Coordinates of C-alpha atoms in Angstrom, one line a residue:
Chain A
X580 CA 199.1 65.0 -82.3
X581 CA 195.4 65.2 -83.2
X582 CA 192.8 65.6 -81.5
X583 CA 191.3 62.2 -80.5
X584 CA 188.4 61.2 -82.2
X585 CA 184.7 59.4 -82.0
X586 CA 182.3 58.5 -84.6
X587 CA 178.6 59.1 -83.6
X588 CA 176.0 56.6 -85.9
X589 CA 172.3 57.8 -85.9
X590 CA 169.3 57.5 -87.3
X591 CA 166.7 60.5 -87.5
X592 CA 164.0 57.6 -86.7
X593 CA 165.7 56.5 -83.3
X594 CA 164.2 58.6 -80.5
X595 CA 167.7 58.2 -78.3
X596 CA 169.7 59.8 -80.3
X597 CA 167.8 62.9 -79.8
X598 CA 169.4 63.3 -76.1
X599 CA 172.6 61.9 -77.6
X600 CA 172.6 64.6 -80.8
X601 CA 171.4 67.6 -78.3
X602 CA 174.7 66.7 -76.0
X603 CA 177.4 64.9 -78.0
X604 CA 178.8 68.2 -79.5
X605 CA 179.4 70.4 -76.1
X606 CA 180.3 67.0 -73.9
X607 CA 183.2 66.3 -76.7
X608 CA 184.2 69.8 -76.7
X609 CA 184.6 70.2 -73.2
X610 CA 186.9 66.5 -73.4
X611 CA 188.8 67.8 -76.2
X612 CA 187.4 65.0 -78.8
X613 CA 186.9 65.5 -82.5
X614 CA 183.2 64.2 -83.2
X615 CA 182.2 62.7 -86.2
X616 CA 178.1 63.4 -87.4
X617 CA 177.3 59.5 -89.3
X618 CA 173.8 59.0 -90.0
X619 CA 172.4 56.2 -91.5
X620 CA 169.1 54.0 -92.0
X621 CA 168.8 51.3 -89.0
X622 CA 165.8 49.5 -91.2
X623 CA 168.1 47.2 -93.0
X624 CA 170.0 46.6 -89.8
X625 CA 166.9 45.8 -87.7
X626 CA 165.7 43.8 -91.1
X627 CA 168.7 41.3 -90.9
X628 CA 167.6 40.8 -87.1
X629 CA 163.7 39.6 -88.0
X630 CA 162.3 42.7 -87.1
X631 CA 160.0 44.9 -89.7
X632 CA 159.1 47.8 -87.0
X633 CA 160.8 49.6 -84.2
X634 CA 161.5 47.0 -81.3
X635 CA 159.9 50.0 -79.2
X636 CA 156.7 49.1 -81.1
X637 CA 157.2 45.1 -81.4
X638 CA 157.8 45.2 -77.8
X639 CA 154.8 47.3 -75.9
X640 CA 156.4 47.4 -72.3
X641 CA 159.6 48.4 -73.6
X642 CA 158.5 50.8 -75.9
X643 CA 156.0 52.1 -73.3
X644 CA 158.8 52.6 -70.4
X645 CA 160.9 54.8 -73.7
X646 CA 158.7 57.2 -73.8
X647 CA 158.9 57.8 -70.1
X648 CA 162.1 57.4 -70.0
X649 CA 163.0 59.8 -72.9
X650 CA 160.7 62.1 -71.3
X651 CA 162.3 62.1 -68.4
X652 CA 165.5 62.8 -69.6
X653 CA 164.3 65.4 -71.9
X654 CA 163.3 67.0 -68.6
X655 CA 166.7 66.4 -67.0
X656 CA 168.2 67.8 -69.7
X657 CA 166.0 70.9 -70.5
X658 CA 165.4 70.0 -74.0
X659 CA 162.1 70.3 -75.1
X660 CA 160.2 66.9 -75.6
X661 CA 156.1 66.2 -77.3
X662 CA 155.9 62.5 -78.3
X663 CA 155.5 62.5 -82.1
X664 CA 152.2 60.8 -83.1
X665 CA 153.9 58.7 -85.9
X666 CA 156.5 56.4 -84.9
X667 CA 159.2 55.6 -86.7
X668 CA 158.9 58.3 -89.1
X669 CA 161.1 57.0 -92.5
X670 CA 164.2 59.1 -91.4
X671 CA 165.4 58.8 -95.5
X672 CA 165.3 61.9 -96.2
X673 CA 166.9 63.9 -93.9
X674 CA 169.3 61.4 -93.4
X675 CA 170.3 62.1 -96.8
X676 CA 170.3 66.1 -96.8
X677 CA 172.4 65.4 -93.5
X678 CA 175.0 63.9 -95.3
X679 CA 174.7 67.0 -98.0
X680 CA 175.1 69.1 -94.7
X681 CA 177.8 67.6 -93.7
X682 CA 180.0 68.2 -96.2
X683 CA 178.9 71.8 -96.2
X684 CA 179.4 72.6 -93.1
X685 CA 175.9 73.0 -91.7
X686 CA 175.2 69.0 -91.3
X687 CA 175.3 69.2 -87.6
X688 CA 172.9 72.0 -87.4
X689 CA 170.8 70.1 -89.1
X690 CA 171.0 67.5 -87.4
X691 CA 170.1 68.6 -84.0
X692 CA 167.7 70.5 -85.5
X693 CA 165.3 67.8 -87.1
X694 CA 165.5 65.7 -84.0
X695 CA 164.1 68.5 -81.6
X696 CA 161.6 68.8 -84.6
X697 CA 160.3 65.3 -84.4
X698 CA 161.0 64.9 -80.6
X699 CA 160.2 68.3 -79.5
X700 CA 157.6 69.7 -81.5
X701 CA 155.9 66.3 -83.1
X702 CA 156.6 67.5 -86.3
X703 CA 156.9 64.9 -89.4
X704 CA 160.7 65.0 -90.8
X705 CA 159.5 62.6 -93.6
X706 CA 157.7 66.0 -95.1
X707 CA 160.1 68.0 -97.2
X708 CA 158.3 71.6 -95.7
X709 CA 159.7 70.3 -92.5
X710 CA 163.3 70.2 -93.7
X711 CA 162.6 73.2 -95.9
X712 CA 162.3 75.6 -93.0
X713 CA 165.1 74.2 -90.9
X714 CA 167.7 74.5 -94.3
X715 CA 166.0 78.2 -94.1
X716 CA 166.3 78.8 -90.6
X717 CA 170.1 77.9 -90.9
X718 CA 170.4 80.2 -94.0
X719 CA 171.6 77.6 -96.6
X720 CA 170.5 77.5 -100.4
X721 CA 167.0 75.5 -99.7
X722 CA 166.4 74.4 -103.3
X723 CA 169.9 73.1 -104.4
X724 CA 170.6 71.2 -100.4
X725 CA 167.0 69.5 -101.2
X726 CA 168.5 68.6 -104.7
X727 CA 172.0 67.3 -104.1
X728 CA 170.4 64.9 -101.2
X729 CA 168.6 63.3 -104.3
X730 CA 171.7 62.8 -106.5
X731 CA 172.6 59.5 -107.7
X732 CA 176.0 60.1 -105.7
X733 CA 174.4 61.1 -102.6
X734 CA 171.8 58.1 -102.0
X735 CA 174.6 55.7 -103.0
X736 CA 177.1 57.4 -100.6
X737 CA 174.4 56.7 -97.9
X738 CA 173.5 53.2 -98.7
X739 CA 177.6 52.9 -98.1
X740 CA 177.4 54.5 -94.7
X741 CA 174.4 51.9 -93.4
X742 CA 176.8 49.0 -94.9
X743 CA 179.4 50.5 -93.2
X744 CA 177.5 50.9 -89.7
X745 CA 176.4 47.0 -90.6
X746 CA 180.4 46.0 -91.2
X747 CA 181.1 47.8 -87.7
X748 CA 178.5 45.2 -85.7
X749 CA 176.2 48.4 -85.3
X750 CA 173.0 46.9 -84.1
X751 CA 170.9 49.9 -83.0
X752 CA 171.3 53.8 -82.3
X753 CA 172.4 55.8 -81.2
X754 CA 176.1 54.2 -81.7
X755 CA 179.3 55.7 -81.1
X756 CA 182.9 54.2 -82.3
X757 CA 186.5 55.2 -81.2
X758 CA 189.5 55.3 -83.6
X759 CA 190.2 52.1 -82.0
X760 CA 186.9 50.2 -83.0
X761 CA 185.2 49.8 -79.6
X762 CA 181.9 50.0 -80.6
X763 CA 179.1 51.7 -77.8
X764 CA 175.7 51.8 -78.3
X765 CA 173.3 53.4 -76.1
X766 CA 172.9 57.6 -74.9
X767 CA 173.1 56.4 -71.6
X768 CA 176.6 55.4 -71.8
X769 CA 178.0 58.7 -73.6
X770 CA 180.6 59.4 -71.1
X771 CA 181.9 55.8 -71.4
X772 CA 182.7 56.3 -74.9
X773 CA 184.3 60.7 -74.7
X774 CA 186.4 58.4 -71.9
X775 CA 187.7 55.6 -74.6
X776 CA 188.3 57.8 -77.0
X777 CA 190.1 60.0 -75.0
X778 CA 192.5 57.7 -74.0
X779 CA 193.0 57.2 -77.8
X780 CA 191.5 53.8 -77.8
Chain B
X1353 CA 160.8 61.8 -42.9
X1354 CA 162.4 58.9 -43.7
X1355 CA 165.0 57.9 -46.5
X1356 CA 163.4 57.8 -50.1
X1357 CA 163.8 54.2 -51.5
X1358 CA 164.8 52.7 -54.4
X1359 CA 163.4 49.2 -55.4
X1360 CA 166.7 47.2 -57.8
X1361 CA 164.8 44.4 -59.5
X1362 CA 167.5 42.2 -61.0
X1363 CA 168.0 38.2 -62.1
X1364 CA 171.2 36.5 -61.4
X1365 CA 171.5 35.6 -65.0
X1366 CA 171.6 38.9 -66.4
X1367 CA 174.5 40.5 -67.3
X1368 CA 174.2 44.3 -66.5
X1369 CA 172.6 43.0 -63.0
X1370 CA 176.2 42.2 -62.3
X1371 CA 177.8 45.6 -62.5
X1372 CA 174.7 47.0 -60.9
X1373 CA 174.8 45.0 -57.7
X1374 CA 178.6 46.1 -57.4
X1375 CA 177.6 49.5 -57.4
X1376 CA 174.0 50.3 -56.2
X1377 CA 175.5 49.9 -52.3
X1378 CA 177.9 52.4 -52.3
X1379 CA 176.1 54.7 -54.8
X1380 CA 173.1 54.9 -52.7
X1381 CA 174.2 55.1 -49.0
X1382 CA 175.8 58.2 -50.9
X1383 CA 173.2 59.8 -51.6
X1384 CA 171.1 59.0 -48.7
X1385 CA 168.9 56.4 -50.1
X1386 CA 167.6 53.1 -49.0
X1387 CA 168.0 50.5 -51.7
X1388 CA 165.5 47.2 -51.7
X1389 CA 167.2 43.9 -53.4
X1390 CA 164.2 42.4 -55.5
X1391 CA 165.8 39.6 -57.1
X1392 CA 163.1 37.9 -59.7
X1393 CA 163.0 35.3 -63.0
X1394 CA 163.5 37.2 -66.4
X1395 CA 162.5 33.8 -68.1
X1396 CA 158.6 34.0 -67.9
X1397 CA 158.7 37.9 -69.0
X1398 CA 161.0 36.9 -71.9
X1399 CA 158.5 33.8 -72.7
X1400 CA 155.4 36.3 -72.8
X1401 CA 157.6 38.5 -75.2
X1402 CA 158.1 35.9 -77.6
X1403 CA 161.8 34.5 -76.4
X1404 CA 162.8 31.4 -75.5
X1405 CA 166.1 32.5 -74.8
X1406 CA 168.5 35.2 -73.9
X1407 CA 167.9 38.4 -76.3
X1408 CA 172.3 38.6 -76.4
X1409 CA 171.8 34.9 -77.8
X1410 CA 169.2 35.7 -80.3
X1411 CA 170.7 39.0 -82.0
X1412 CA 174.4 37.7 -81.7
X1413 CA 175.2 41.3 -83.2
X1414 CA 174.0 42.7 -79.7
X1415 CA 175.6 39.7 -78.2
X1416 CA 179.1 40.1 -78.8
X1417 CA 179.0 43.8 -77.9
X1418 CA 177.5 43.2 -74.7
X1419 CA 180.3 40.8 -73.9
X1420 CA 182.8 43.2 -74.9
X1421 CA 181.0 46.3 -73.0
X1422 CA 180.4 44.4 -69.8
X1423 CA 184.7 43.9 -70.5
X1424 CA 185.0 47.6 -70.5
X1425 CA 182.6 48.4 -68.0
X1426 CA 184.2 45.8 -65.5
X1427 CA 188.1 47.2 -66.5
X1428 CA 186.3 50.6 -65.3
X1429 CA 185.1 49.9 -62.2
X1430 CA 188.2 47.2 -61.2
X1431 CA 185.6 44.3 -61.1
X1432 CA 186.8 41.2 -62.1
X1433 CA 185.6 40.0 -65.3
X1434 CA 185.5 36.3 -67.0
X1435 CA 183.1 35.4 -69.9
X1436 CA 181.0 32.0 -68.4
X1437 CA 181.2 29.6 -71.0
X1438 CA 177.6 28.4 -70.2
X1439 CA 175.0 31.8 -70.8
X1440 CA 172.0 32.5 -69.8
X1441 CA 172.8 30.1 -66.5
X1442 CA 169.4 28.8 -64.9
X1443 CA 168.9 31.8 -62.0
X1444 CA 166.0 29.3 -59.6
X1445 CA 168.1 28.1 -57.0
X1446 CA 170.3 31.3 -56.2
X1447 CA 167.2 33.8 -56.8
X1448 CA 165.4 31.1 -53.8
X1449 CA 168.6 31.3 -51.5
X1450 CA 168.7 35.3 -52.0
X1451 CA 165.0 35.7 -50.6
X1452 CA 165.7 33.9 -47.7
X1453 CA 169.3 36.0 -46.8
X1454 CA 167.3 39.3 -47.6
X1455 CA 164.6 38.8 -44.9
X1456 CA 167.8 37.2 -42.9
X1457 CA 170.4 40.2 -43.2
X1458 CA 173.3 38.7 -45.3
X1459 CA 170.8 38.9 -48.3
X1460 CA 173.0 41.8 -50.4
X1461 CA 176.2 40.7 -49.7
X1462 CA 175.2 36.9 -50.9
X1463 CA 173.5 38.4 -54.0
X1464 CA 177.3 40.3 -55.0
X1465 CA 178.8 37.2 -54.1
X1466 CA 176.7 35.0 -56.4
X1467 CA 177.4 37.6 -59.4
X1468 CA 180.7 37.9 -58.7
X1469 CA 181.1 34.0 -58.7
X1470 CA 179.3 33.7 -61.9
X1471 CA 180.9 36.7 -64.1
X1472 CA 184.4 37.1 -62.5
X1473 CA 185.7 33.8 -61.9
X1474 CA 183.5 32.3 -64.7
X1475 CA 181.8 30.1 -62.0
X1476 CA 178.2 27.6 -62.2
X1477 CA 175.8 29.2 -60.1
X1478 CA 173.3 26.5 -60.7
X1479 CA 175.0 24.4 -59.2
X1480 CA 174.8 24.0 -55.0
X1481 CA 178.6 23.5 -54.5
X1482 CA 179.1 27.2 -55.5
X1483 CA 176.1 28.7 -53.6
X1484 CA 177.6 26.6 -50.2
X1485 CA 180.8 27.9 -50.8
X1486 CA 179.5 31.6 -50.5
X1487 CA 177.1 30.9 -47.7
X1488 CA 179.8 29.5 -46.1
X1489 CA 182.4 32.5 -46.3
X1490 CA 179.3 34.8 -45.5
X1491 CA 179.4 32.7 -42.0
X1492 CA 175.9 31.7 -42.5
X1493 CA 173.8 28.3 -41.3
X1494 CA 174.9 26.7 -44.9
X1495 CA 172.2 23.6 -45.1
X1496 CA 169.8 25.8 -43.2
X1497 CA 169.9 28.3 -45.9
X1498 CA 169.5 26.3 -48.3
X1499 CA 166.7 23.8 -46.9
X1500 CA 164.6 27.1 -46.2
X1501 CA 165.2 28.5 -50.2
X1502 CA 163.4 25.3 -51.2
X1503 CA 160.8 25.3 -48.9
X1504 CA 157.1 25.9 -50.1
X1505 CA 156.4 29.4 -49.0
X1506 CA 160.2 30.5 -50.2
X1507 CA 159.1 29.4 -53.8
X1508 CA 155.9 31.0 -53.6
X1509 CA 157.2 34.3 -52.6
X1510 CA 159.7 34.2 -56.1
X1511 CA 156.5 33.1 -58.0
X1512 CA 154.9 36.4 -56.6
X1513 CA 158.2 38.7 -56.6
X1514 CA 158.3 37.9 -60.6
X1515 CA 154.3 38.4 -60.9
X1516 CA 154.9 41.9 -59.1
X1517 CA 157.9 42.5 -61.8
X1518 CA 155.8 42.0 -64.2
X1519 CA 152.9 43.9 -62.8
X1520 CA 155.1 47.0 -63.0
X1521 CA 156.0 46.7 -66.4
X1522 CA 159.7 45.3 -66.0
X1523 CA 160.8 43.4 -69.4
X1524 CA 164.3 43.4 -68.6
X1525 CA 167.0 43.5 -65.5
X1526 CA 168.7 45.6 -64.1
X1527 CA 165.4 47.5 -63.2
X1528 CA 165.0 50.5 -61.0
X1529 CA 161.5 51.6 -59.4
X1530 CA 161.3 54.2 -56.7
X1531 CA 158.4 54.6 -54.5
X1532 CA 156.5 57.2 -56.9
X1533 CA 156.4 53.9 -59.2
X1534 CA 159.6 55.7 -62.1
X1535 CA 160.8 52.5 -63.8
X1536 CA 164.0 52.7 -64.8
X1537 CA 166.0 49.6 -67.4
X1538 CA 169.5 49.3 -67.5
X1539 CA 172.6 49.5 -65.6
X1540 CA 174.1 52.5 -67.2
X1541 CA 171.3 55.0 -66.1
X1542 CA 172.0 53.9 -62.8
X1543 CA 172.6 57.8 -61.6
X1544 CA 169.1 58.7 -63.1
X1545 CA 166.8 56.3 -61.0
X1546 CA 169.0 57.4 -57.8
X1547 CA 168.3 61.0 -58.6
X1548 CA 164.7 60.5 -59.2
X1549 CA 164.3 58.7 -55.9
X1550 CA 166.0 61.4 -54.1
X1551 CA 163.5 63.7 -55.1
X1552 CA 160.8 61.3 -54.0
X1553 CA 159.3 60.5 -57.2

């Protein structure tokens, strides 16, 4: 039998799934689950729901208590947090070198690696300087990642992954679906969903 | 040095609450702290956010996985579950009754009860037929409960329990605030707020 398995959805501009990215590999490990790294672009999700901007902006008491409550968990979990001065940041970019990565074999790197950028540093992953030195840092061919995440193929595969997160009922990020289809949303449920998934459901 | 508190902010027609209330007892005597029921109206913080009605109703995308969670959740902790067919129910009259049982003594175990009622045996709890019933088994002074939960000062005191909700920057319930003024939203962090107020922040 396989390994049971759970489909984490993301977008680089959502500031839980920094917590969710830092802890979903080791947690699933540990539970003996096969995670799956889907980003995608929550703007034409949040779109189809009448909202043009982050709800953590449209809503200021909510998006005030996030930042404190990321914070907090940051601390909790000993990852490094500075609240980025821009926010959202347009997360197409590495959204689409991710799913480059991810077929290389360095995606989830990469992944992790541009949240605790944005989240822990404050640095812009819209910039492609930013990207450049994490594809660097984790010793891939710079240049030709930066070009394959522009190829026709590549942007259409990840408008397909954001219809795909759309089709699922995917509302918001981070998101995480079982082989069965139960659909969780939210990093403070994590464990709910390793649970589900474990039970093959 | 006495016990560090925890302030649970909820309203009978919230969801989450339900789960929350369930749990929040046991939880807390187990970790030493004193927990504070602070039942309050959602519907004039929703109003000054712009809705007019339940956010699960307005983004039905959110809506029908929030049914389907509180399912899960519920199948977790062996709490019964049945969908109301009425939602959001109007939370007045059992928010009133709860003020006067907290400063009375059966105040938590009436505020279960009513959630209970309402999201396990798909019950009205706007209506006073289901609120007597529960006084009743709770062995309390039924018509005197519920003469005092419309009396002047009793409404008065929920006016200024949902000002102070607002005050602290609650926009949604379940809510957690622990004497160091930490606000945490949602029922799934529930561990976080109790290890936060164990520290005395």
């Amino acid at each position: 039998m396989s390994a049971p398995s759970l489909d984490f959805w993301f977008d680089f501009a959502s500031t839980y799934s920094y917590p969710a990215a830092a802890r979903i590999g080791p947690l699933a490990a540990e539970a003996g689950i096969q995670v799956r790294f889907r980003p995608f672009l929550l703007g034409p999700i949040f779109k189809a729901q009448g909202w043009d901007n982050s709800p953590f902006n449209l809503y200021p008491a909510k998006g005030r208590n996030m930042w404190r409550d990321l914070e907090r968990l940051c601390e909790e979990l000993k990852l490094p947090f500075h609240q980025p001065e821009t926010f959202p940041q347009n997360s197409l970019m590495p959204a689409r070198v991710a799913l480059v990565g991810l077929a290389q074999g360095w995606g989830e790197a990469f992944c992790v690696e541009v949240f605790r950028a944005q989240f822990g540093s404050s640095r812009r992953i819209d910039e492609p300087a930013t990207l450049a030195a994490i594809l660097s840092r984790l010793g891939t061919d710079v240049q030709g990642a930066l070009a394959s995440a522009q190829s026709d193929d590549n942007k259409a595969r990840l408008r397909a992954e954001t219809e795909e997160a759309q089709r699922l009922g995917i509302f918001g990020a981070p998101s995480f679906v079982t082989a069965g289809g139960e659909l969780f949303w939210g990093n403070d449920g994590l464990a709910q969903p390793l649970r589900w998934a474990k039970r093959g459901q």
